[in-house]
């Protein structure tokens, strides 16, 4: 449901897929950071649902964002590299979290670090948005200079 609705929203004329993904990535990171502090069953269910709804656009909008940044010709290679990096992160993440829990005897730090990495991803998406805007401004400036000739 979240993948469908985020894809629908990103398809609107004045909505950036990168912005949708950035906002939802921040929401997902916040949900992970809150998890150790809301320990009731109902609280965990709410946070897990919020995380699931918030993280899904990160995956479903990837190809659109890659096309916006790199153009269609580079999509297959870029998508392969992104998938490789995500796979490595998924493989390494659980053992690292387990090591953190073993070293600190608490789950809180592992959740906070995991949430922080998701939030860092959101900040990296802001860099992508700034890059997209600079690219758009350059295109507009080039079009204006060509139109004035």
Short mmCIF file of N, CA and C in Angstrom, two decimals:
data_model
loop_
_atom_site.label_atom_id
_atom_site.label_comp_id
_atom_site.label_asym_id
_atom_site.label_seq_id
_atom_site.Cartn_x
_atom_site.Cartn_y
_atom_site.Cartn_z
N UNK A 1 0.82 -1.18 0.00
CA UNK A 1 0.00 0.00 0.00
C UNK A 1 0.87 1.27 0.00
N UNK A 2 1.90 1.27 0.82
CA UNK A 2 2.78 2.43 0.89
C UNK A 2 3.59 2.59 -0.40
N UNK A 3 4.02 1.48 -0.97
CA UNK A 3 4.76 1.57 -2.23
C UNK A 3 3.89 2.14 -3.33
N UNK A 4 2.65 1.69 -3.39
CA UNK A 4 1.74 2.19 -4.41
C UNK A 4 1.47 3.68 -4.21
N UNK A 5 1.14 4.07 -2.98
CA UNK A 5 0.78 5.47 -2.74
C UNK A 5 1.98 6.40 -2.92
N UNK A 6 3.18 5.95 -2.55
CA UNK A 6 4.35 6.81 -2.75
C UNK A 6 4.70 6.93 -4.23
N UNK A 7 4.53 5.85 -4.97
CA UNK A 7 4.77 5.92 -6.42
C UNK A 7 3.74 6.83 -7.09
N UNK A 8 2.49 6.74 -6.64
CA UNK A 8 1.44 7.60 -7.18
C UNK A 8 1.77 9.07 -6.87
N UNK A 9 2.16 9.35 -5.62
CA UNK A 9 2.47 10.73 -5.23
C UNK A 9 3.67 11.26 -6.00
N UNK A 10 4.69 10.42 -6.18
CA UNK A 10 5.90 10.85 -6.90
C UNK A 10 5.63 11.08 -8.37
N UNK A 11 4.55 10.51 -8.89
CA UNK A 11 4.19 10.71 -10.29
C UNK A 11 3.46 12.01 -10.57
N UNK A 12 3.09 12.72 -9.53
CA UNK A 12 2.42 14.00 -9.69
C UNK A 12 3.40 15.03 -10.26
N UNK A 13 2.90 15.99 -11.05
CA UNK A 13 3.79 16.93 -11.75
C UNK A 13 4.74 17.73 -10.86
N UNK A 14 4.30 18.20 -9.72
CA UNK A 14 5.15 19.06 -8.90
C UNK A 14 5.73 18.36 -7.68
N UNK A 15 5.78 17.03 -7.71
CA UNK A 15 6.29 16.27 -6.58
C UNK A 15 7.56 15.54 -7.01
N UNK A 16 8.61 15.70 -6.23
CA UNK A 16 9.89 15.05 -6.51
C UNK A 16 9.93 13.68 -5.83
N UNK A 17 10.27 12.65 -6.59
CA UNK A 17 10.42 11.31 -6.01
C UNK A 17 11.51 11.31 -4.94
N UNK A 18 12.54 12.09 -5.15
CA UNK A 18 13.61 12.18 -4.17
C UNK A 18 13.12 12.82 -2.87
N UNK A 19 12.27 13.82 -2.99
CA UNK A 19 11.72 14.47 -1.79
C UNK A 19 10.81 13.52 -1.02
N UNK A 20 9.96 12.78 -1.73
CA UNK A 20 9.10 11.80 -1.08
C UNK A 20 9.95 10.77 -0.34
N UNK A 21 10.98 10.27 -1.00
CA UNK A 21 11.85 9.27 -0.39
C UNK A 21 12.62 9.86 0.80
N UNK A 22 13.03 11.10 0.69
CA UNK A 22 13.76 11.75 1.79
C UNK A 22 12.89 11.88 3.03
N UNK A 23 11.68 12.38 2.86
CA UNK A 23 10.78 12.57 4.00
C UNK A 23 10.47 11.23 4.66
N UNK A 24 10.16 10.22 3.85
CA UNK A 24 9.82 8.92 4.43
C UNK A 24 11.04 8.25 5.06
N UNK A 25 12.23 8.50 4.52
CA UNK A 25 13.44 7.95 5.12
C UNK A 25 13.69 8.57 6.50
N UNK A 26 13.47 9.87 6.62
CA UNK A 26 13.58 10.51 7.94
C UNK A 26 12.56 9.94 8.92
N UNK A 27 11.33 9.71 8.46
CA UNK A 27 10.30 9.13 9.34
C UNK A 27 10.70 7.72 9.79
N UNK A 28 11.25 6.93 8.86
CA UNK A 28 11.68 5.58 9.20
C UNK A 28 12.82 5.61 10.21
N UNK A 29 13.79 6.49 10.01
CA UNK A 29 14.90 6.61 10.95
C UNK A 29 14.44 7.03 12.33
N UNK A 30 13.49 7.94 12.39
CA UNK A 30 12.93 8.36 13.69
C UNK A 30 12.21 7.21 14.37
N UNK A 31 11.47 6.42 13.60
CA UNK A 31 10.76 5.27 14.18
C UNK A 31 11.74 4.28 14.80
N UNK A 32 12.85 4.02 14.11
CA UNK A 32 13.85 3.10 14.65
C UNK A 32 14.49 3.66 15.92
N UNK A 33 14.77 4.96 15.93
CA UNK A 33 15.38 5.57 17.12
C UNK A 33 14.45 5.57 18.32
N UNK A 34 13.14 5.60 18.09
CA UNK A 34 12.17 5.62 19.19
C UNK A 34 11.93 4.22 19.75
N UNK A 35 12.18 3.18 18.96
CA UNK A 35 11.85 1.80 19.36
C UNK A 35 12.34 1.39 20.76
N UNK A 36 13.57 1.69 21.15
CA UNK A 36 13.99 1.23 22.49
C UNK A 36 13.26 1.93 23.64
N UNK A 37 12.64 3.04 23.36
CA UNK A 37 11.99 3.82 24.42
C UNK A 37 10.50 3.57 24.54
N UNK A 38 9.92 2.89 23.58
CA UNK A 38 8.49 2.58 23.62
C UNK A 38 8.38 1.06 23.62
N UNK A 39 8.51 0.47 24.78
CA UNK A 39 8.68 -0.98 24.88
C UNK A 39 7.40 -1.78 25.02
N UNK A 40 6.25 -1.14 25.11
CA UNK A 40 5.00 -1.91 25.21
C UNK A 40 4.71 -2.60 23.88
N UNK A 41 3.94 -3.66 23.93
CA UNK A 41 3.60 -4.40 22.71
C UNK A 41 2.88 -3.51 21.72
N UNK A 42 1.91 -2.76 22.18
CA UNK A 42 1.16 -1.86 21.29
C UNK A 42 2.10 -0.82 20.69
N UNK A 43 2.99 -0.27 21.51
CA UNK A 43 3.95 0.70 21.01
C UNK A 43 4.85 0.13 19.94
N UNK A 44 5.34 -1.10 20.16
CA UNK A 44 6.19 -1.74 19.16
C UNK A 44 5.43 -2.02 17.87
N UNK A 45 4.17 -2.43 17.99
CA UNK A 45 3.35 -2.68 16.79
C UNK A 45 3.18 -1.39 16.00
N UNK A 46 2.88 -0.30 16.70
CA UNK A 46 2.71 0.99 16.03
C UNK A 46 4.01 1.42 15.35
N UNK A 47 5.14 1.29 16.05
CA UNK A 47 6.42 1.68 15.47
C UNK A 47 6.82 0.80 14.29
N UNK A 48 6.57 -0.49 14.39
CA UNK A 48 6.88 -1.39 13.28
C UNK A 48 6.03 -1.07 12.05
N UNK A 49 4.75 -0.78 12.28
CA UNK A 49 3.88 -0.40 11.16
C UNK A 49 4.35 0.91 10.55
N UNK A 50 4.69 1.88 11.40
CA UNK A 50 5.18 3.16 10.90
C UNK A 50 6.48 2.98 10.11
N UNK A 51 7.37 2.14 10.64
CA UNK A 51 8.63 1.89 9.94
C UNK A 51 8.37 1.23 8.59
N UNK A 52 7.52 0.22 8.57
CA UNK A 52 7.22 -0.47 7.31
C UNK A 52 6.62 0.45 6.27
N UNK A 53 5.70 1.31 6.69
CA UNK A 53 5.09 2.26 5.76
C UNK A 53 6.09 3.31 5.30
N UNK A 54 6.98 3.71 6.19
CA UNK A 54 7.92 4.78 5.86
C UNK A 54 9.11 4.31 5.04
N UNK A 55 9.54 3.07 5.20
CA UNK A 55 10.75 2.61 4.50
C UNK A 55 10.46 2.15 3.07
N UNK A 56 9.23 1.76 2.78
CA UNK A 56 8.94 1.19 1.46
C UNK A 56 9.19 2.13 0.29
N UNK A 57 8.91 3.45 0.38
CA UNK A 57 9.24 4.31 -0.77
C UNK A 57 10.73 4.34 -1.08
N UNK A 58 11.55 4.11 -0.08
CA UNK A 58 13.00 4.07 -0.29
C UNK A 58 13.36 3.03 -1.35
N UNK A 59 12.63 1.92 -1.37
CA UNK A 59 12.90 0.87 -2.34
C UNK A 59 12.14 1.08 -3.64
N UNK A 60 10.88 1.46 -3.56
CA UNK A 60 10.06 1.54 -4.77
C UNK A 60 10.41 2.74 -5.65
N UNK A 61 10.99 3.77 -5.10
CA UNK A 61 11.31 4.97 -5.89
C UNK A 61 12.76 5.01 -6.35
N UNK A 62 13.53 3.98 -6.06
CA UNK A 62 14.95 3.98 -6.40
C UNK A 62 15.20 4.18 -7.88
N UNK A 63 14.50 3.44 -8.73
CA UNK A 63 14.76 3.54 -10.17
C UNK A 63 14.41 4.93 -10.70
N UNK A 64 13.36 5.54 -10.18
CA UNK A 64 12.99 6.89 -10.61
C UNK A 64 14.07 7.89 -10.21
N UNK A 65 14.55 7.77 -8.98
CA UNK A 65 15.58 8.68 -8.49
C UNK A 65 16.88 8.51 -9.29
N UNK A 66 17.25 7.27 -9.57
CA UNK A 66 18.46 7.02 -10.36
C UNK A 66 18.34 7.60 -11.75
N UNK A 67 17.16 7.49 -12.37
CA UNK A 67 16.95 8.09 -13.70
C UNK A 67 17.04 9.61 -13.64
N UNK A 68 16.50 10.20 -12.57
CA UNK A 68 16.59 11.66 -12.42
C UNK A 68 18.03 12.12 -12.32
N UNK A 69 18.85 11.35 -11.64
CA UNK A 69 20.24 11.75 -11.41
C UNK A 69 21.13 11.41 -12.60
N UNK A 70 20.99 10.20 -13.13
CA UNK A 70 21.97 9.67 -14.08
C UNK A 70 21.47 9.50 -15.50
N UNK A 71 20.22 9.67 -15.77
CA UNK A 71 19.60 9.42 -17.06
C UNK A 71 19.34 7.93 -17.25
N UNK A 72 18.50 7.63 -18.21
CA UNK A 72 18.02 6.27 -18.42
C UNK A 72 19.13 5.30 -18.86
N UNK A 73 20.12 5.80 -19.59
CA UNK A 73 21.17 4.92 -20.11
C UNK A 73 21.98 4.26 -19.00
N UNK A 74 22.13 4.92 -17.88
CA UNK A 74 22.95 4.40 -16.78
C UNK A 74 22.13 3.65 -15.73
N UNK A 75 20.82 3.50 -15.96
CA UNK A 75 19.94 2.93 -14.94
C UNK A 75 20.33 1.51 -14.56
N UNK A 76 20.58 0.64 -15.52
CA UNK A 76 20.84 -0.77 -15.19
C UNK A 76 22.11 -0.93 -14.35
N UNK A 77 23.18 -0.25 -14.75
CA UNK A 77 24.42 -0.34 -13.97
C UNK A 77 24.25 0.28 -12.58
N UNK A 78 23.61 1.43 -12.52
CA UNK A 78 23.42 2.10 -11.24
C UNK A 78 22.53 1.28 -10.32
N UNK A 79 21.47 0.70 -10.86
CA UNK A 79 20.56 -0.10 -10.04
C UNK A 79 21.28 -1.34 -9.51
N UNK A 80 22.13 -1.92 -10.33
CA UNK A 80 22.92 -3.07 -9.89
C UNK A 80 23.86 -2.72 -8.75
N UNK A 81 24.51 -1.57 -8.86
CA UNK A 81 25.43 -1.14 -7.81
C UNK A 81 24.66 -0.84 -6.52
N UNK A 82 23.52 -0.16 -6.64
CA UNK A 82 22.70 0.15 -5.46
C UNK A 82 22.24 -1.14 -4.79
N UNK A 83 21.81 -2.11 -5.59
CA UNK A 83 21.36 -3.39 -5.04
C UNK A 83 22.51 -4.12 -4.35
N UNK A 84 23.70 -4.08 -4.92
CA UNK A 84 24.87 -4.68 -4.30
C UNK A 84 25.17 -4.05 -2.93
N UNK A 85 25.16 -2.72 -2.89
CA UNK A 85 25.45 -2.02 -1.63
C UNK A 85 24.38 -2.33 -0.58
N UNK A 86 23.12 -2.37 -1.00
CA UNK A 86 22.04 -2.71 -0.06
C UNK A 86 22.20 -4.14 0.45
N UNK A 87 22.61 -5.04 -0.42
CA UNK A 87 22.83 -6.43 0.00
C UNK A 87 23.95 -6.55 1.00
N UNK A 88 25.04 -5.84 0.76
CA UNK A 88 26.16 -5.86 1.70
C UNK A 88 25.72 -5.28 3.04
N UNK A 89 24.99 -4.17 3.01
CA UNK A 89 24.52 -3.55 4.25
C UNK A 89 23.59 -4.49 5.01
N UNK A 90 22.73 -5.20 4.29
CA UNK A 90 21.81 -6.15 4.95
C UNK A 90 22.58 -7.31 5.57
N UNK A 91 23.61 -7.77 4.88
CA UNK A 91 24.41 -8.88 5.38
C UNK A 91 25.24 -8.49 6.59
N UNK A 92 25.80 -7.31 6.57
CA UNK A 92 26.69 -6.86 7.64
C UNK A 92 25.91 -6.30 8.83
N UNK A 93 24.75 -5.71 8.59
CA UNK A 93 24.00 -5.01 9.63
C UNK A 93 23.64 -5.85 10.84
N UNK A 94 23.11 -7.04 10.62
CA UNK A 94 22.68 -7.88 11.75
C UNK A 94 23.85 -8.32 12.63
N UNK A 95 24.96 -8.82 12.07
CA UNK A 95 26.08 -9.18 12.94
C UNK A 95 26.67 -7.98 13.69
N UNK A 96 26.71 -6.82 13.05
CA UNK A 96 27.22 -5.63 13.74
C UNK A 96 26.30 -5.26 14.89
N UNK A 97 24.98 -5.29 14.65
CA UNK A 97 24.03 -4.99 15.73
C UNK A 97 24.17 -6.01 16.86
N UNK A 98 24.34 -7.28 16.51
CA UNK A 98 24.54 -8.30 17.54
C UNK A 98 25.80 -8.07 18.35
N UNK A 99 26.86 -7.66 17.69
CA UNK A 99 28.11 -7.35 18.38
C UNK A 99 27.93 -6.17 19.33
N UNK A 100 27.19 -5.16 18.88
CA UNK A 100 26.92 -4.00 19.73
C UNK A 100 26.12 -4.41 20.96
N UNK A 101 25.09 -5.24 20.75
CA UNK A 101 24.27 -5.71 21.87
C UNK A 101 25.12 -6.53 22.84
N UNK A 102 25.99 -7.41 22.31
CA UNK A 102 26.86 -8.22 23.17
C UNK A 102 27.83 -7.36 23.97
N UNK A 103 28.35 -6.32 23.33
CA UNK A 103 29.34 -5.47 24.00
C UNK A 103 28.71 -4.54 25.03
N UNK A 104 27.47 -4.11 24.79
CA UNK A 104 26.86 -3.12 25.68
C UNK A 104 25.77 -3.69 26.59
N UNK A 105 25.35 -4.92 26.33
CA UNK A 105 24.29 -5.58 27.10
C UNK A 105 22.96 -4.82 27.03
N UNK A 106 22.75 -4.08 25.97
CA UNK A 106 21.48 -3.37 25.77
C UNK A 106 21.18 -3.28 24.27
N UNK A 107 19.90 -3.32 23.95
CA UNK A 107 19.48 -3.19 22.56
C UNK A 107 19.40 -1.72 22.14
N UNK A 108 19.30 -0.84 23.10
CA UNK A 108 19.06 0.58 22.81
C UNK A 108 20.11 1.18 21.88
N UNK A 109 21.37 0.91 22.15
CA UNK A 109 22.44 1.50 21.35
C UNK A 109 22.39 0.97 19.92
N UNK A 110 22.11 -0.31 19.75
CA UNK A 110 22.01 -0.88 18.41
C UNK A 110 20.87 -0.23 17.63
N UNK A 111 19.73 -0.02 18.28
CA UNK A 111 18.61 0.65 17.61
C UNK A 111 18.95 2.10 17.29
N UNK A 112 19.57 2.79 18.22
CA UNK A 112 19.93 4.19 17.98
C UNK A 112 20.92 4.32 16.83
N UNK A 113 21.92 3.44 16.78
CA UNK A 113 22.88 3.49 15.67
C UNK A 113 22.23 3.13 14.34
N UNK A 114 21.34 2.14 14.37
CA UNK A 114 20.63 1.77 13.14
C UNK A 114 19.76 2.92 12.66
N UNK A 115 19.03 3.54 13.58
CA UNK A 115 18.21 4.69 13.21
C UNK A 115 19.05 5.84 12.70
N UNK A 116 20.21 6.03 13.32
CA UNK A 116 21.11 7.11 12.89
C UNK A 116 21.60 6.88 11.47
N UNK A 117 21.89 5.63 11.11
CA UNK A 117 22.35 5.38 9.74
C UNK A 117 21.23 5.65 8.73
N UNK A 118 19.99 5.35 9.11
CA UNK A 118 18.86 5.66 8.22
C UNK A 118 18.71 7.18 8.10
N UNK A 119 18.86 7.89 9.20
CA UNK A 119 18.79 9.35 9.15
C UNK A 119 19.92 9.95 8.32
N UNK A 120 21.11 9.37 8.41
CA UNK A 120 22.23 9.82 7.57
C UNK A 120 21.87 9.63 6.10
N UNK A 121 21.22 8.51 5.78
CA UNK A 121 20.74 8.30 4.42
C UNK A 121 19.79 9.40 3.98
N UNK A 122 18.94 9.85 4.89
CA UNK A 122 18.05 10.97 4.58
C UNK A 122 18.81 12.24 4.28
N UNK A 123 19.87 12.50 5.05
CA UNK A 123 20.70 13.67 4.78
C UNK A 123 21.42 13.56 3.44
N UNK A 124 21.83 12.35 3.07
CA UNK A 124 22.45 12.16 1.76
C UNK A 124 21.45 12.42 0.64
N UNK A 125 20.19 12.07 0.88
CA UNK A 125 19.15 12.36 -0.11
C UNK A 125 18.96 13.87 -0.26
N UNK A 126 19.17 14.63 0.82
CA UNK A 126 19.10 16.09 0.70
C UNK A 126 20.18 16.58 -0.25
N UNK A 127 21.36 15.97 -0.20
CA UNK A 127 22.43 16.32 -1.14
C UNK A 127 21.99 16.03 -2.57
N UNK A 128 21.26 14.94 -2.76
CA UNK A 128 20.75 14.61 -4.10
C UNK A 128 19.74 15.66 -4.55
N UNK A 129 18.88 16.10 -3.64
CA UNK A 129 17.89 17.14 -3.98
C UNK A 129 18.60 18.42 -4.39
N UNK A 130 19.63 18.80 -3.66
CA UNK A 130 20.39 20.00 -4.01
C UNK A 130 21.05 19.85 -5.38
N UNK A 131 21.55 18.65 -5.67
CA UNK A 131 22.14 18.38 -6.98
C UNK A 131 21.09 18.49 -8.08
N UNK A 132 19.89 17.92 -7.84
CA UNK A 132 18.81 18.01 -8.82
C UNK A 132 18.43 19.46 -9.09
N UNK A 133 18.34 20.26 -8.03
CA UNK A 133 17.97 21.68 -8.19
C UNK A 133 19.03 22.44 -8.96
N UNK A 134 20.30 22.17 -8.68
CA UNK A 134 21.38 22.83 -9.40
C UNK A 134 21.33 22.46 -10.88
N UNK A 135 21.06 21.19 -11.16
CA UNK A 135 20.95 20.73 -12.54
C UNK A 135 19.78 21.42 -13.24
N UNK A 136 18.64 21.53 -12.56
CA UNK A 136 17.47 22.18 -13.12
C UNK A 136 17.72 23.66 -13.34
N UNK A 137 18.34 24.32 -12.39
CA UNK A 137 18.66 25.75 -12.55
C UNK A 137 19.59 25.99 -13.71
N UNK A 138 20.54 25.08 -13.93
CA UNK A 138 21.46 25.20 -15.06
C UNK A 138 20.70 25.04 -16.38
N UNK A 139 19.79 24.07 -16.43
CA UNK A 139 18.98 23.89 -17.63
C UNK A 139 18.13 25.12 -17.92
N UNK A 140 17.55 25.70 -16.88
CA UNK A 140 16.73 26.90 -17.05
C UNK A 140 17.59 28.06 -17.53
N UNK A 141 18.77 28.22 -16.94
CA UNK A 141 19.67 29.30 -17.34
C UNK A 141 20.12 29.12 -18.78
N UNK A 142 20.43 27.88 -19.17
CA UNK A 142 20.83 27.61 -20.55
C UNK A 142 19.69 27.89 -21.51
N UNK A 143 18.46 27.51 -21.13
CA UNK A 143 17.30 27.76 -21.99
C UNK A 143 17.04 29.26 -22.12
N UNK A 144 17.20 29.99 -21.03
CA UNK A 144 17.00 31.44 -21.07
C UNK A 144 18.04 32.12 -21.95
N UNK A 145 19.30 31.66 -21.85
CA UNK A 145 20.35 32.27 -22.67
C UNK A 145 20.17 31.92 -24.14
N UNK A 146 19.68 30.72 -24.44
CA UNK A 146 19.41 30.34 -25.83
C UNK A 146 18.21 31.10 -26.37
N UNK A 147 17.23 31.35 -25.53
CA UNK A 147 16.02 32.06 -25.94
C UNK A 147 16.32 33.53 -26.21
N UNK A 148 17.27 34.09 -25.48
CA UNK A 148 17.62 35.50 -25.63
C UNK A 148 18.45 35.78 -26.86
N UNK A 149 18.99 34.77 -27.49
CA UNK A 149 19.86 34.98 -28.67
C UNK A 149 19.07 35.27 -29.90
#
